[in-house]
Amino acid sequence: MLDTSAAINLLFVRHGATDWTRTGRYQGRQDTALSPEGEAEAAGLARSLAGMPIATVISSPLRRARDTAGPIAAAAAVPLALDSRLVELAYGQWEGWTQSGIKRHWPEALRLWKHAPGEGRPPGGESLAEVSARLNDLLDCLQQQPSDGYVVLVTHDVVIRLALLAMQEACLAAFRAMRVPPASVHAACLCHGRLFPANKELAAHV
């Protein structure tokens, strides 16, 4: 039986909406700001999570994540740390483009990215394996720093999809099936270097 005495409770939070999420543009490392809708979502997240025993909030350094994380940390009266391992996948030459534009200019690269995400990568960008490696590095560090409360990780679409795959013990072929809307919260338990889904009561709360 798995010993859960060293388990760490995590909340993966995707940043609020931006104008680029609304128009379907690939953001990647572009430092886009929250839209008014996204700012309202960040405030709503802060209110809904304020009653939870949060130990710390760690955010991607990109503005849209920082500005989502700030209200959460302030409402919980805990520190906000920035960690580049939570940054979005680098989309390289695709950043700022919509999928229709990418299909016209990079049809083969897009086809591979869509149908074999574990093998493809955006031109000049990162692979899913590279993002997974830096996420795992962060999780290994967190495992060595026991926490009495929840650790909130404010991050991006691809990072959270990879975390969900790990929780479900699914392969990268299932990457497209993961859905991570802006301002969504995904509860997990980190134990002995592995991610597990949180219990139903916690998932219902968030």
Coordinates of C-alpha atoms in Angstrom, one line a residue:
M1 CA 0.0 0.0 0.0
L2 CA 1.3 3.5 -0.9
D3 CA 2.6 5.5 2.0
T4 CA 0.9 8.9 1.7
S5 CA 2.5 10.5 4.7
A6 CA 4.8 12.6 2.5
A7 CA 2.1 13.6 0.1
I8 CA 1.8 17.2 -1.1
N9 CA -1.5 18.6 -2.2
L10 CA -1.3 20.6 -5.4
L11 CA -3.7 22.9 -7.2
F12 CA -2.9 23.4 -10.9
V13 CA -4.5 26.7 -12.0
R14 CA -4.6 27.9 -15.6
H15 CA -4.3 31.7 -16.0
G16 CA -7.4 33.7 -16.8
A17 CA -8.5 34.6 -20.4
T18 CA -6.5 37.0 -22.6
D19 CA -7.5 38.6 -25.9
W20 CA -5.4 35.9 -27.6
T21 CA -7.2 33.0 -26.0
R22 CA -10.5 34.5 -27.3
T23 CA -9.2 34.8 -30.8
G24 CA -7.4 31.5 -30.8
R25 CA -3.8 32.8 -31.2
Y26 CA -0.9 30.7 -30.0
Q27 CA 0.6 32.6 -27.1
G28 CA 3.6 30.5 -26.0
R29 CA 6.2 32.8 -24.5
Q30 CA 4.5 36.0 -25.6
D31 CA 3.9 38.1 -22.5
T32 CA 0.2 38.8 -23.1
A33 CA -1.9 40.5 -20.5
L34 CA -5.2 39.3 -19.0
S35 CA -8.3 40.7 -20.7
P36 CA -11.0 42.3 -18.6
E37 CA -12.7 38.9 -18.6
G38 CA -9.5 37.3 -17.4
E39 CA -9.1 39.9 -14.6
A40 CA -12.6 39.1 -13.4
E41 CA -11.7 35.4 -13.5
A42 CA -8.6 36.0 -11.4
A43 CA -10.6 37.8 -8.8
G44 CA -13.1 35.0 -8.8
L45 CA -10.4 32.4 -8.3
A46 CA -9.0 34.4 -5.3
R47 CA -12.5 34.4 -3.7
S48 CA -13.2 30.7 -4.3
L49 CA -9.8 29.5 -3.0
A50 CA -9.5 31.9 -0.1
G51 CA -11.0 29.5 2.4
M52 CA -8.5 26.7 1.6
P53 CA -5.3 26.1 3.7
I54 CA -2.9 27.4 1.0
A55 CA 0.8 27.3 2.0
T56 CA 2.3 29.0 -1.1
V57 CA 1.5 30.1 -4.6
I58 CA 4.1 29.5 -7.4
S59 CA 3.5 31.1 -10.8
S60 CA 4.9 31.1 -14.3
P61 CA 6.7 34.4 -14.7
L62 CA 4.6 35.4 -17.7
R63 CA 2.3 38.3 -17.0
R64 CA -1.0 36.5 -17.6
A65 CA -0.1 33.9 -15.0
R66 CA 1.4 36.4 -12.5
D67 CA -1.7 38.6 -12.7
T68 CA -3.8 35.5 -12.0
A69 CA -1.6 34.3 -9.2
G70 CA -1.3 37.7 -7.4
P71 CA -4.9 37.9 -6.2
I72 CA -4.9 34.3 -5.1
A73 CA -1.7 34.8 -3.0
A74 CA -3.0 38.1 -1.6
A75 CA -6.4 36.6 -0.5
A76 CA -4.6 33.7 1.1
A77 CA -2.0 36.0 2.7
V78 CA 0.9 33.8 1.5
P79 CA 4.0 34.4 -0.6
L80 CA 4.0 34.5 -4.4
A81 CA 7.1 32.9 -6.0
L82 CA 7.9 32.8 -9.7
D83 CA 9.4 29.7 -11.4
S84 CA 10.3 29.5 -15.1
R85 CA 9.7 25.8 -15.1
L86 CA 6.0 26.6 -15.2
V87 CA 6.2 28.7 -18.3
E88 CA 4.1 27.8 -21.4
L89 CA 5.5 25.6 -24.2
A90 CA 7.5 27.8 -26.6
Y91 CA 5.6 27.8 -29.9
G92 CA 8.5 29.3 -31.8
Q93 CA 7.5 30.7 -35.2
W94 CA 3.8 29.9 -34.5
E95 CA 3.5 32.5 -31.7
G96 CA 0.9 35.1 -32.6
W97 CA -0.6 33.0 -35.3
T98 CA -4.0 31.4 -35.5
Q99 CA -4.4 27.8 -36.5
S100 CA -5.8 28.7 -39.9
G101 CA -2.7 30.8 -40.6
I102 CA -0.4 28.1 -39.4
K103 CA -2.2 25.5 -41.6
R104 CA -1.4 27.7 -44.7
H105 CA 2.3 28.3 -43.9
W106 CA 3.3 25.1 -42.0
P107 CA 0.8 22.4 -43.0
E108 CA 3.1 19.4 -42.5
A109 CA 4.4 20.6 -39.1
L110 CA 0.9 21.3 -37.9
R111 CA -0.3 17.9 -39.1
L112 CA 2.4 16.1 -37.1
W113 CA 1.8 18.3 -34.1
K114 CA -2.0 17.6 -34.2
H115 CA -1.8 13.8 -34.9
A116 CA 1.4 12.8 -33.2
P117 CA 2.0 15.4 -30.5
G118 CA 4.7 13.3 -28.9
E119 CA 6.8 13.4 -32.1
G120 CA 6.2 16.9 -33.5
R121 CA 7.1 20.3 -32.3
P122 CA 6.4 23.9 -33.5
P123 CA 9.2 25.2 -35.7
G124 CA 11.7 26.8 -33.4
G125 CA 9.8 25.8 -30.3
E126 CA 9.7 23.1 -27.6
S127 CA 8.6 19.5 -27.6
L128 CA 6.1 18.1 -25.1
A129 CA 9.0 16.0 -23.7
E130 CA 11.0 19.1 -22.9
V131 CA 8.1 20.7 -21.1
S132 CA 7.4 17.5 -19.2
A133 CA 11.0 17.3 -18.1
R134 CA 11.0 20.8 -16.6
L135 CA 7.7 20.2 -14.9
N136 CA 9.0 16.9 -13.4
D137 CA 12.1 18.8 -12.2
L138 CA 9.9 21.3 -10.3
L139 CA 7.8 18.5 -8.8
D140 CA 10.9 16.7 -7.6
C141 CA 12.0 19.9 -5.8
L142 CA 8.5 20.3 -4.3
Q143 CA 8.6 16.7 -3.0
Q144 CA 11.7 17.5 -1.0
Q145 CA 10.0 20.5 0.7
P146 CA 7.0 19.1 2.7
S147 CA 4.1 21.5 3.0
D148 CA 1.4 21.8 5.6
G149 CA -1.1 23.3 3.1
Y150 CA -1.9 23.4 -0.6
V151 CA 0.7 24.5 -3.1
V152 CA -1.0 26.4 -5.9
L153 CA 0.8 26.3 -9.3
V154 CA -0.4 29.0 -11.6
T155 CA 0.6 28.0 -15.1
H156 CA -0.5 27.4 -18.7
D157 CA -2.5 25.0 -20.9
V158 CA 0.2 22.7 -22.1
V159 CA 1.8 22.3 -18.6
I160 CA -1.5 21.4 -17.1
R161 CA -2.4 19.0 -19.9
L162 CA 0.8 17.1 -19.2
A163 CA 0.1 17.0 -15.5
L164 CA -3.4 15.6 -16.2
L165 CA -1.8 12.9 -18.5
A166 CA 0.6 12.0 -15.6
M167 CA -2.4 11.7 -13.2
Q168 CA -4.2 9.4 -15.6
E169 CA -1.0 7.5 -16.5
A170 CA -1.9 8.2 -20.1
C171 CA 0.6 8.5 -23.0
L172 CA 1.2 11.6 -25.1
A173 CA -1.2 10.3 -27.8
A174 CA -4.0 11.4 -25.4
F175 CA -2.7 14.9 -25.1
R176 CA -5.5 16.4 -27.4
A177 CA -8.2 14.8 -25.2
M178 CA -7.2 17.0 -22.2
R179 CA -9.3 20.1 -21.8
V180 CA -8.0 23.0 -19.7
P181 CA -10.1 26.1 -20.0
P182 CA -8.8 29.5 -18.8
A183 CA -9.1 30.0 -15.0
S184 CA -9.7 26.3 -14.4
V185 CA -8.4 24.5 -11.3
H186 CA -7.2 20.9 -11.3
A187 CA -6.4 19.3 -7.9
A188 CA -3.7 16.7 -7.6
C189 CA -1.6 14.8 -5.0
L190 CA 2.1 14.5 -5.4
C191 CA 3.5 11.4 -3.6
H192 CA 6.9 9.7 -4.1
G193 CA 7.5 11.6 -7.3
R194 CA 4.1 10.7 -8.9
L195 CA 1.0 12.7 -9.5
F196 CA -2.4 11.3 -8.5
P197 CA -5.9 12.7 -8.9
A198 CA -7.2 14.4 -5.8
N199 CA -10.2 13.0 -4.0
K200 CA -13.7 13.9 -5.2
E201 CA -14.5 16.1 -2.2
L202 CA -11.5 18.4 -3.0
A203 CA -12.3 18.4 -6.7
A204 CA -15.9 19.4 -6.0
H205 CA -14.7 22.2 -3.7
V206 CA -12.5 23.9 -6.3

